[in-house]
mmCIF file of C-alpha atoms and ligand atoms in Angstrom:
data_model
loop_
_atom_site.group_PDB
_atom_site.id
_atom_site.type_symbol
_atom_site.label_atom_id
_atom_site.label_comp_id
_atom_site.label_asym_id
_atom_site.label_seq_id
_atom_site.Cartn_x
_atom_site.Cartn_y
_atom_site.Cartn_z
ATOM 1 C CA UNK A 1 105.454 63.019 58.766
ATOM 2 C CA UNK A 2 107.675 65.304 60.987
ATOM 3 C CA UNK A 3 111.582 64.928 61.203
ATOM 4 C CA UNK A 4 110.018 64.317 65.261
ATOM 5 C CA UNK A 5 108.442 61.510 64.511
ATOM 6 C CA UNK A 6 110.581 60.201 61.846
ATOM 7 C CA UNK A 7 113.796 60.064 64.074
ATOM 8 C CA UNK A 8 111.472 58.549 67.114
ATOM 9 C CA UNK A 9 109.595 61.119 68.806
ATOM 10 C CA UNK A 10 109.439 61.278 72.336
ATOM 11 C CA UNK A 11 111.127 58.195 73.388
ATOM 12 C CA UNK A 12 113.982 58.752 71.364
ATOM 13 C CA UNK A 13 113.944 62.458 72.366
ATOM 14 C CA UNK A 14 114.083 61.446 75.886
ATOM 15 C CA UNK A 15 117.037 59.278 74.699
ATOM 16 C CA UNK A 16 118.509 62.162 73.011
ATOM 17 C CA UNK A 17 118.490 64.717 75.942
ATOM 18 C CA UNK A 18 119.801 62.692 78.355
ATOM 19 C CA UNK A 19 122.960 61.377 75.902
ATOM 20 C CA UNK A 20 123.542 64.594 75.109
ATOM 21 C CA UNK A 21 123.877 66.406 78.169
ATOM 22 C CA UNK A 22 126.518 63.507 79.366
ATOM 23 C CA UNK A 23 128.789 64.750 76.632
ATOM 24 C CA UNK A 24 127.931 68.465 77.111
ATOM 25 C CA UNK A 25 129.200 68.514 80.480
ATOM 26 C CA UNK A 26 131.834 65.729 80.129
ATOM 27 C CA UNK A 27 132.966 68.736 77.207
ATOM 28 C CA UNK A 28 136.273 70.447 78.557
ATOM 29 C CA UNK A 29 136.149 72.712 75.402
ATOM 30 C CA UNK A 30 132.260 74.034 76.492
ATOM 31 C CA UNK A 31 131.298 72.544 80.216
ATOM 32 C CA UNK A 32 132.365 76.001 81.867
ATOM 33 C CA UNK A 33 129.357 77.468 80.517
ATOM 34 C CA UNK A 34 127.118 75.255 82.066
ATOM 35 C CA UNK A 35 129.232 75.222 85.571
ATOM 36 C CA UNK A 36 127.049 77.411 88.192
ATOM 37 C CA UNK A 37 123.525 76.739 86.019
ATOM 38 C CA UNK A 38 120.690 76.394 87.664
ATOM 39 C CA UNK A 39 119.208 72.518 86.954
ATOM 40 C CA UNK A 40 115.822 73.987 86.028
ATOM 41 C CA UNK A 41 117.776 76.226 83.264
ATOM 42 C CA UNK A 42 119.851 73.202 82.284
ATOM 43 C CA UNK A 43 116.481 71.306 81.466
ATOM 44 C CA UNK A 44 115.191 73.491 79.867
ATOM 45 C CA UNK A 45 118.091 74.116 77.571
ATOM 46 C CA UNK A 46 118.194 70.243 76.677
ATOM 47 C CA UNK A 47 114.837 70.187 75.861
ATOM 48 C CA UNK A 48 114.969 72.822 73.861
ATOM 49 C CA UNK A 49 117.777 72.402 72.208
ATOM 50 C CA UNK A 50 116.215 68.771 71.490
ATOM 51 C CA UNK A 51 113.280 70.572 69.751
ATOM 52 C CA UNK A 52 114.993 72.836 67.816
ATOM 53 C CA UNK A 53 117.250 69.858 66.610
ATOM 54 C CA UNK A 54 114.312 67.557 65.535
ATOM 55 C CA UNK A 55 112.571 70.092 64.043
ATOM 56 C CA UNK A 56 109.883 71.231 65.952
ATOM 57 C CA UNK A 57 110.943 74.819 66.957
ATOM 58 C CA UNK A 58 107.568 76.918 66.744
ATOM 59 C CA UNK A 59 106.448 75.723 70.088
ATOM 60 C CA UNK A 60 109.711 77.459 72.370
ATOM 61 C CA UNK A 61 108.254 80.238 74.549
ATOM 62 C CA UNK A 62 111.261 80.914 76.234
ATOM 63 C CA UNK A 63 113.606 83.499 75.590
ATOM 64 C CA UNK A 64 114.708 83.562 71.890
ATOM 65 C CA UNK A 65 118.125 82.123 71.328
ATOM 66 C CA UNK A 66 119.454 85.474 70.836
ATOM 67 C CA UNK A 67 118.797 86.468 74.273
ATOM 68 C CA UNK A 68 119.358 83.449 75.439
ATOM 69 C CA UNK A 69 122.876 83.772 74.853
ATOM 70 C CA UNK A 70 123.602 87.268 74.951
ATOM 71 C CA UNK A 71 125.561 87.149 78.151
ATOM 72 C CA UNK A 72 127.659 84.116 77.074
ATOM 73 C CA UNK A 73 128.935 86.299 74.286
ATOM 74 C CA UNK A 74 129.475 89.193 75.934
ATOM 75 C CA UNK A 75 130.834 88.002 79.224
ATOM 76 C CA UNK A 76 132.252 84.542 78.590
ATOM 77 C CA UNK A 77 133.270 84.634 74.955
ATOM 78 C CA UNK A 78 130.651 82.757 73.141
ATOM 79 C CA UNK A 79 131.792 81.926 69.817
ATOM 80 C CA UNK A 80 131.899 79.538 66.534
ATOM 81 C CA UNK A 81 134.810 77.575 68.133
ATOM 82 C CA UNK A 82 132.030 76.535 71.072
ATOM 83 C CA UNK A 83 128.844 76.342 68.725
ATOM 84 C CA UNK A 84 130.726 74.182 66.497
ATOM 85 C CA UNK A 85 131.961 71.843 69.541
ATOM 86 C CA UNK A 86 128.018 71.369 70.799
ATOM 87 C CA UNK A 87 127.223 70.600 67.042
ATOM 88 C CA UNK A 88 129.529 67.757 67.117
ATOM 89 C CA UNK A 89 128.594 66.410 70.655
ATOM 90 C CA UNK A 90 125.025 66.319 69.179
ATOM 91 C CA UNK A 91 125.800 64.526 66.409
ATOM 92 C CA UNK A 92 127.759 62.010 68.471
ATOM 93 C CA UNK A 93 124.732 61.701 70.321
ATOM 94 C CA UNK A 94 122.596 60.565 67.152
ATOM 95 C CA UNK A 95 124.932 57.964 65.663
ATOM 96 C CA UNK A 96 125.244 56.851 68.773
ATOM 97 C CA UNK A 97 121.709 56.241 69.091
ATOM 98 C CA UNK A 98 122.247 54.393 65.584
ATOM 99 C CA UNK A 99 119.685 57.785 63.378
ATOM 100 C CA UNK A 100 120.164 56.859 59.786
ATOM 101 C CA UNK A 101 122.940 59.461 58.883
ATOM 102 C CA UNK A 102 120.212 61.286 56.212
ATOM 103 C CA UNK A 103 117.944 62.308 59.217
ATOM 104 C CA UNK A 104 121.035 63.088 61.055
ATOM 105 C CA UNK A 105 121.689 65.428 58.286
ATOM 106 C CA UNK A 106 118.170 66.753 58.120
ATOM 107 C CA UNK A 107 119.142 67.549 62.052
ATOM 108 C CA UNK A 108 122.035 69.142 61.112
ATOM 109 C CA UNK A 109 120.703 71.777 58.300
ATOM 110 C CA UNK A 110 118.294 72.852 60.935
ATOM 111 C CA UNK A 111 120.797 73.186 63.931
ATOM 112 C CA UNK A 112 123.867 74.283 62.037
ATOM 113 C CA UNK A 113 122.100 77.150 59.615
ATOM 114 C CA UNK A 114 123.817 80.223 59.339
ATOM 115 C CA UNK A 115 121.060 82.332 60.570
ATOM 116 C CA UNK A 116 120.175 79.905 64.088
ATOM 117 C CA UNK A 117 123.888 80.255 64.511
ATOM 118 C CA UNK A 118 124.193 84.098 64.129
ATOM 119 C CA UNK A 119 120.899 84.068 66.327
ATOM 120 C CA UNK A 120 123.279 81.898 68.991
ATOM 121 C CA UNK A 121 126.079 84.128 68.608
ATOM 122 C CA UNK A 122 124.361 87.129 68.414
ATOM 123 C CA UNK A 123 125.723 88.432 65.439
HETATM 124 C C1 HEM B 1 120.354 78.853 77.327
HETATM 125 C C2 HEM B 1 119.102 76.581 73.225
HETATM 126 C C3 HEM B 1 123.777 76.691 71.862
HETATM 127 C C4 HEM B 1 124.895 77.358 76.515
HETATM 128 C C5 HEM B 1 119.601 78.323 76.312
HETATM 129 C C6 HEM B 1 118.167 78.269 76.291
HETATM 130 C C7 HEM B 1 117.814 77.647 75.126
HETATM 131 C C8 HEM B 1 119.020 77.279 74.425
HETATM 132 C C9 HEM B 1 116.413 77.383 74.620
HETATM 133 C C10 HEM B 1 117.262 78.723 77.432
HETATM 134 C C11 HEM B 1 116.522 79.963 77.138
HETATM 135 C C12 HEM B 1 115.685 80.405 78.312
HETATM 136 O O1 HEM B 1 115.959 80.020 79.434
HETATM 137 O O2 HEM B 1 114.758 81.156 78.099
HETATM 138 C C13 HEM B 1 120.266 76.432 72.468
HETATM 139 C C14 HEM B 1 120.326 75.966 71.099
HETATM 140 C C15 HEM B 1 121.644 76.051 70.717
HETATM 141 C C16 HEM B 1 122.395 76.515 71.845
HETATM 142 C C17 HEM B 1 119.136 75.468 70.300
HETATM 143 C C18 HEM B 1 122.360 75.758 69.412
HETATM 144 C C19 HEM B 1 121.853 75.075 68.427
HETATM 145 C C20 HEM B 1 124.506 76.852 73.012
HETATM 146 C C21 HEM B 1 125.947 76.809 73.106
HETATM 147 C C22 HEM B 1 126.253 76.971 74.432
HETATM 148 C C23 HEM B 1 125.020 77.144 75.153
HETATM 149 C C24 HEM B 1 126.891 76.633 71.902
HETATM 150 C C25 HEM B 1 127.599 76.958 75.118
HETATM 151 C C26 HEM B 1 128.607 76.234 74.731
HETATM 152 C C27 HEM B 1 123.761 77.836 77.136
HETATM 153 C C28 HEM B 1 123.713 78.276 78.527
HETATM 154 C C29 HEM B 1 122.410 78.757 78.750
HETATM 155 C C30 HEM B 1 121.686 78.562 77.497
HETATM 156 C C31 HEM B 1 124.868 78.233 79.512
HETATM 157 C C32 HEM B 1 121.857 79.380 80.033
HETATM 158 C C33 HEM B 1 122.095 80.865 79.969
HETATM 159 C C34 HEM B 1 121.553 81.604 81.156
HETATM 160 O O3 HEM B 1 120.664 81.132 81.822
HETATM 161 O O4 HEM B 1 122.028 82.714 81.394
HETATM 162 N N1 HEM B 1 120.103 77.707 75.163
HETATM 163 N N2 HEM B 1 121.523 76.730 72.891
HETATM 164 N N3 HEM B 1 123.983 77.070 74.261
HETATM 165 N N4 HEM B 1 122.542 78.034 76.560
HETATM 166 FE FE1 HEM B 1 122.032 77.376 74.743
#
């Protein structure tokens, strides 16, 4: 079965999103990208950030996260130091919700690969 359903599926997503986002915006080092956002964009952001993270990425039909950043790096300074930052507030978020740390590490080869991260940072 899916890295979805093995962490929980949509309950624990639900979890997930919600946990997250507390520590997102409770985040000195990244909140000021997310001051001024539109609640519609927020949601959608946590929801897809939640998909990409538990593995179920092919069904985004937003803008790709190349675009979808573009502006933060050009005009607000986007960069490892804040990727890295988000990273670590999701993982809080999963031991926190007690994941077994080798799904949590599954979660983490899929958010934290080189090329989703150049795609973030649009390098
Ligand atoms: C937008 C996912 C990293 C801040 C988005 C969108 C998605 C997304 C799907 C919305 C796209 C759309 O509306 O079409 C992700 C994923 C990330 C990531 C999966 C990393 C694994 C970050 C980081 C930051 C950030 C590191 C800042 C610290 C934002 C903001 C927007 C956004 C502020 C809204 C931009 C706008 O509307 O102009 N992200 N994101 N994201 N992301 Fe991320």
């Amino acid at each position: 079965n899916t890295l979805y359903e093995r962490l929980g599926g949509e309950a624990a997503i639900n979890l997930a999103v919600d946990k997250f986002y507390q520590k997102v915006l409770a985040d000195e080092r990244i909140n000021h990208f997310f001051a001024n956002l539109d609640m519609k964009q927020q949601i959608k952001h946590q929801k897809a950030f939640m998909t990409y993270a538990f593995g179920g990425g092919n069904n985004w039909n937003g803008r790709s996260m190349r675009q979808a950043h573009q502006k933060l790096v050009e005009e607000k300074g986007l960069t490892d130091i804040h990727f890295d930052a988000v990273a670590e507030d999701l993982v809080a978020t999963l031991v926190e919700l007690k994941i077994p740390q080798e799904l949590i590490d599954e979660v983490v080869q899929i958010v934290g690969s080189v090329s989703h991260r150049n795609d973030v940072l649009n390098r």
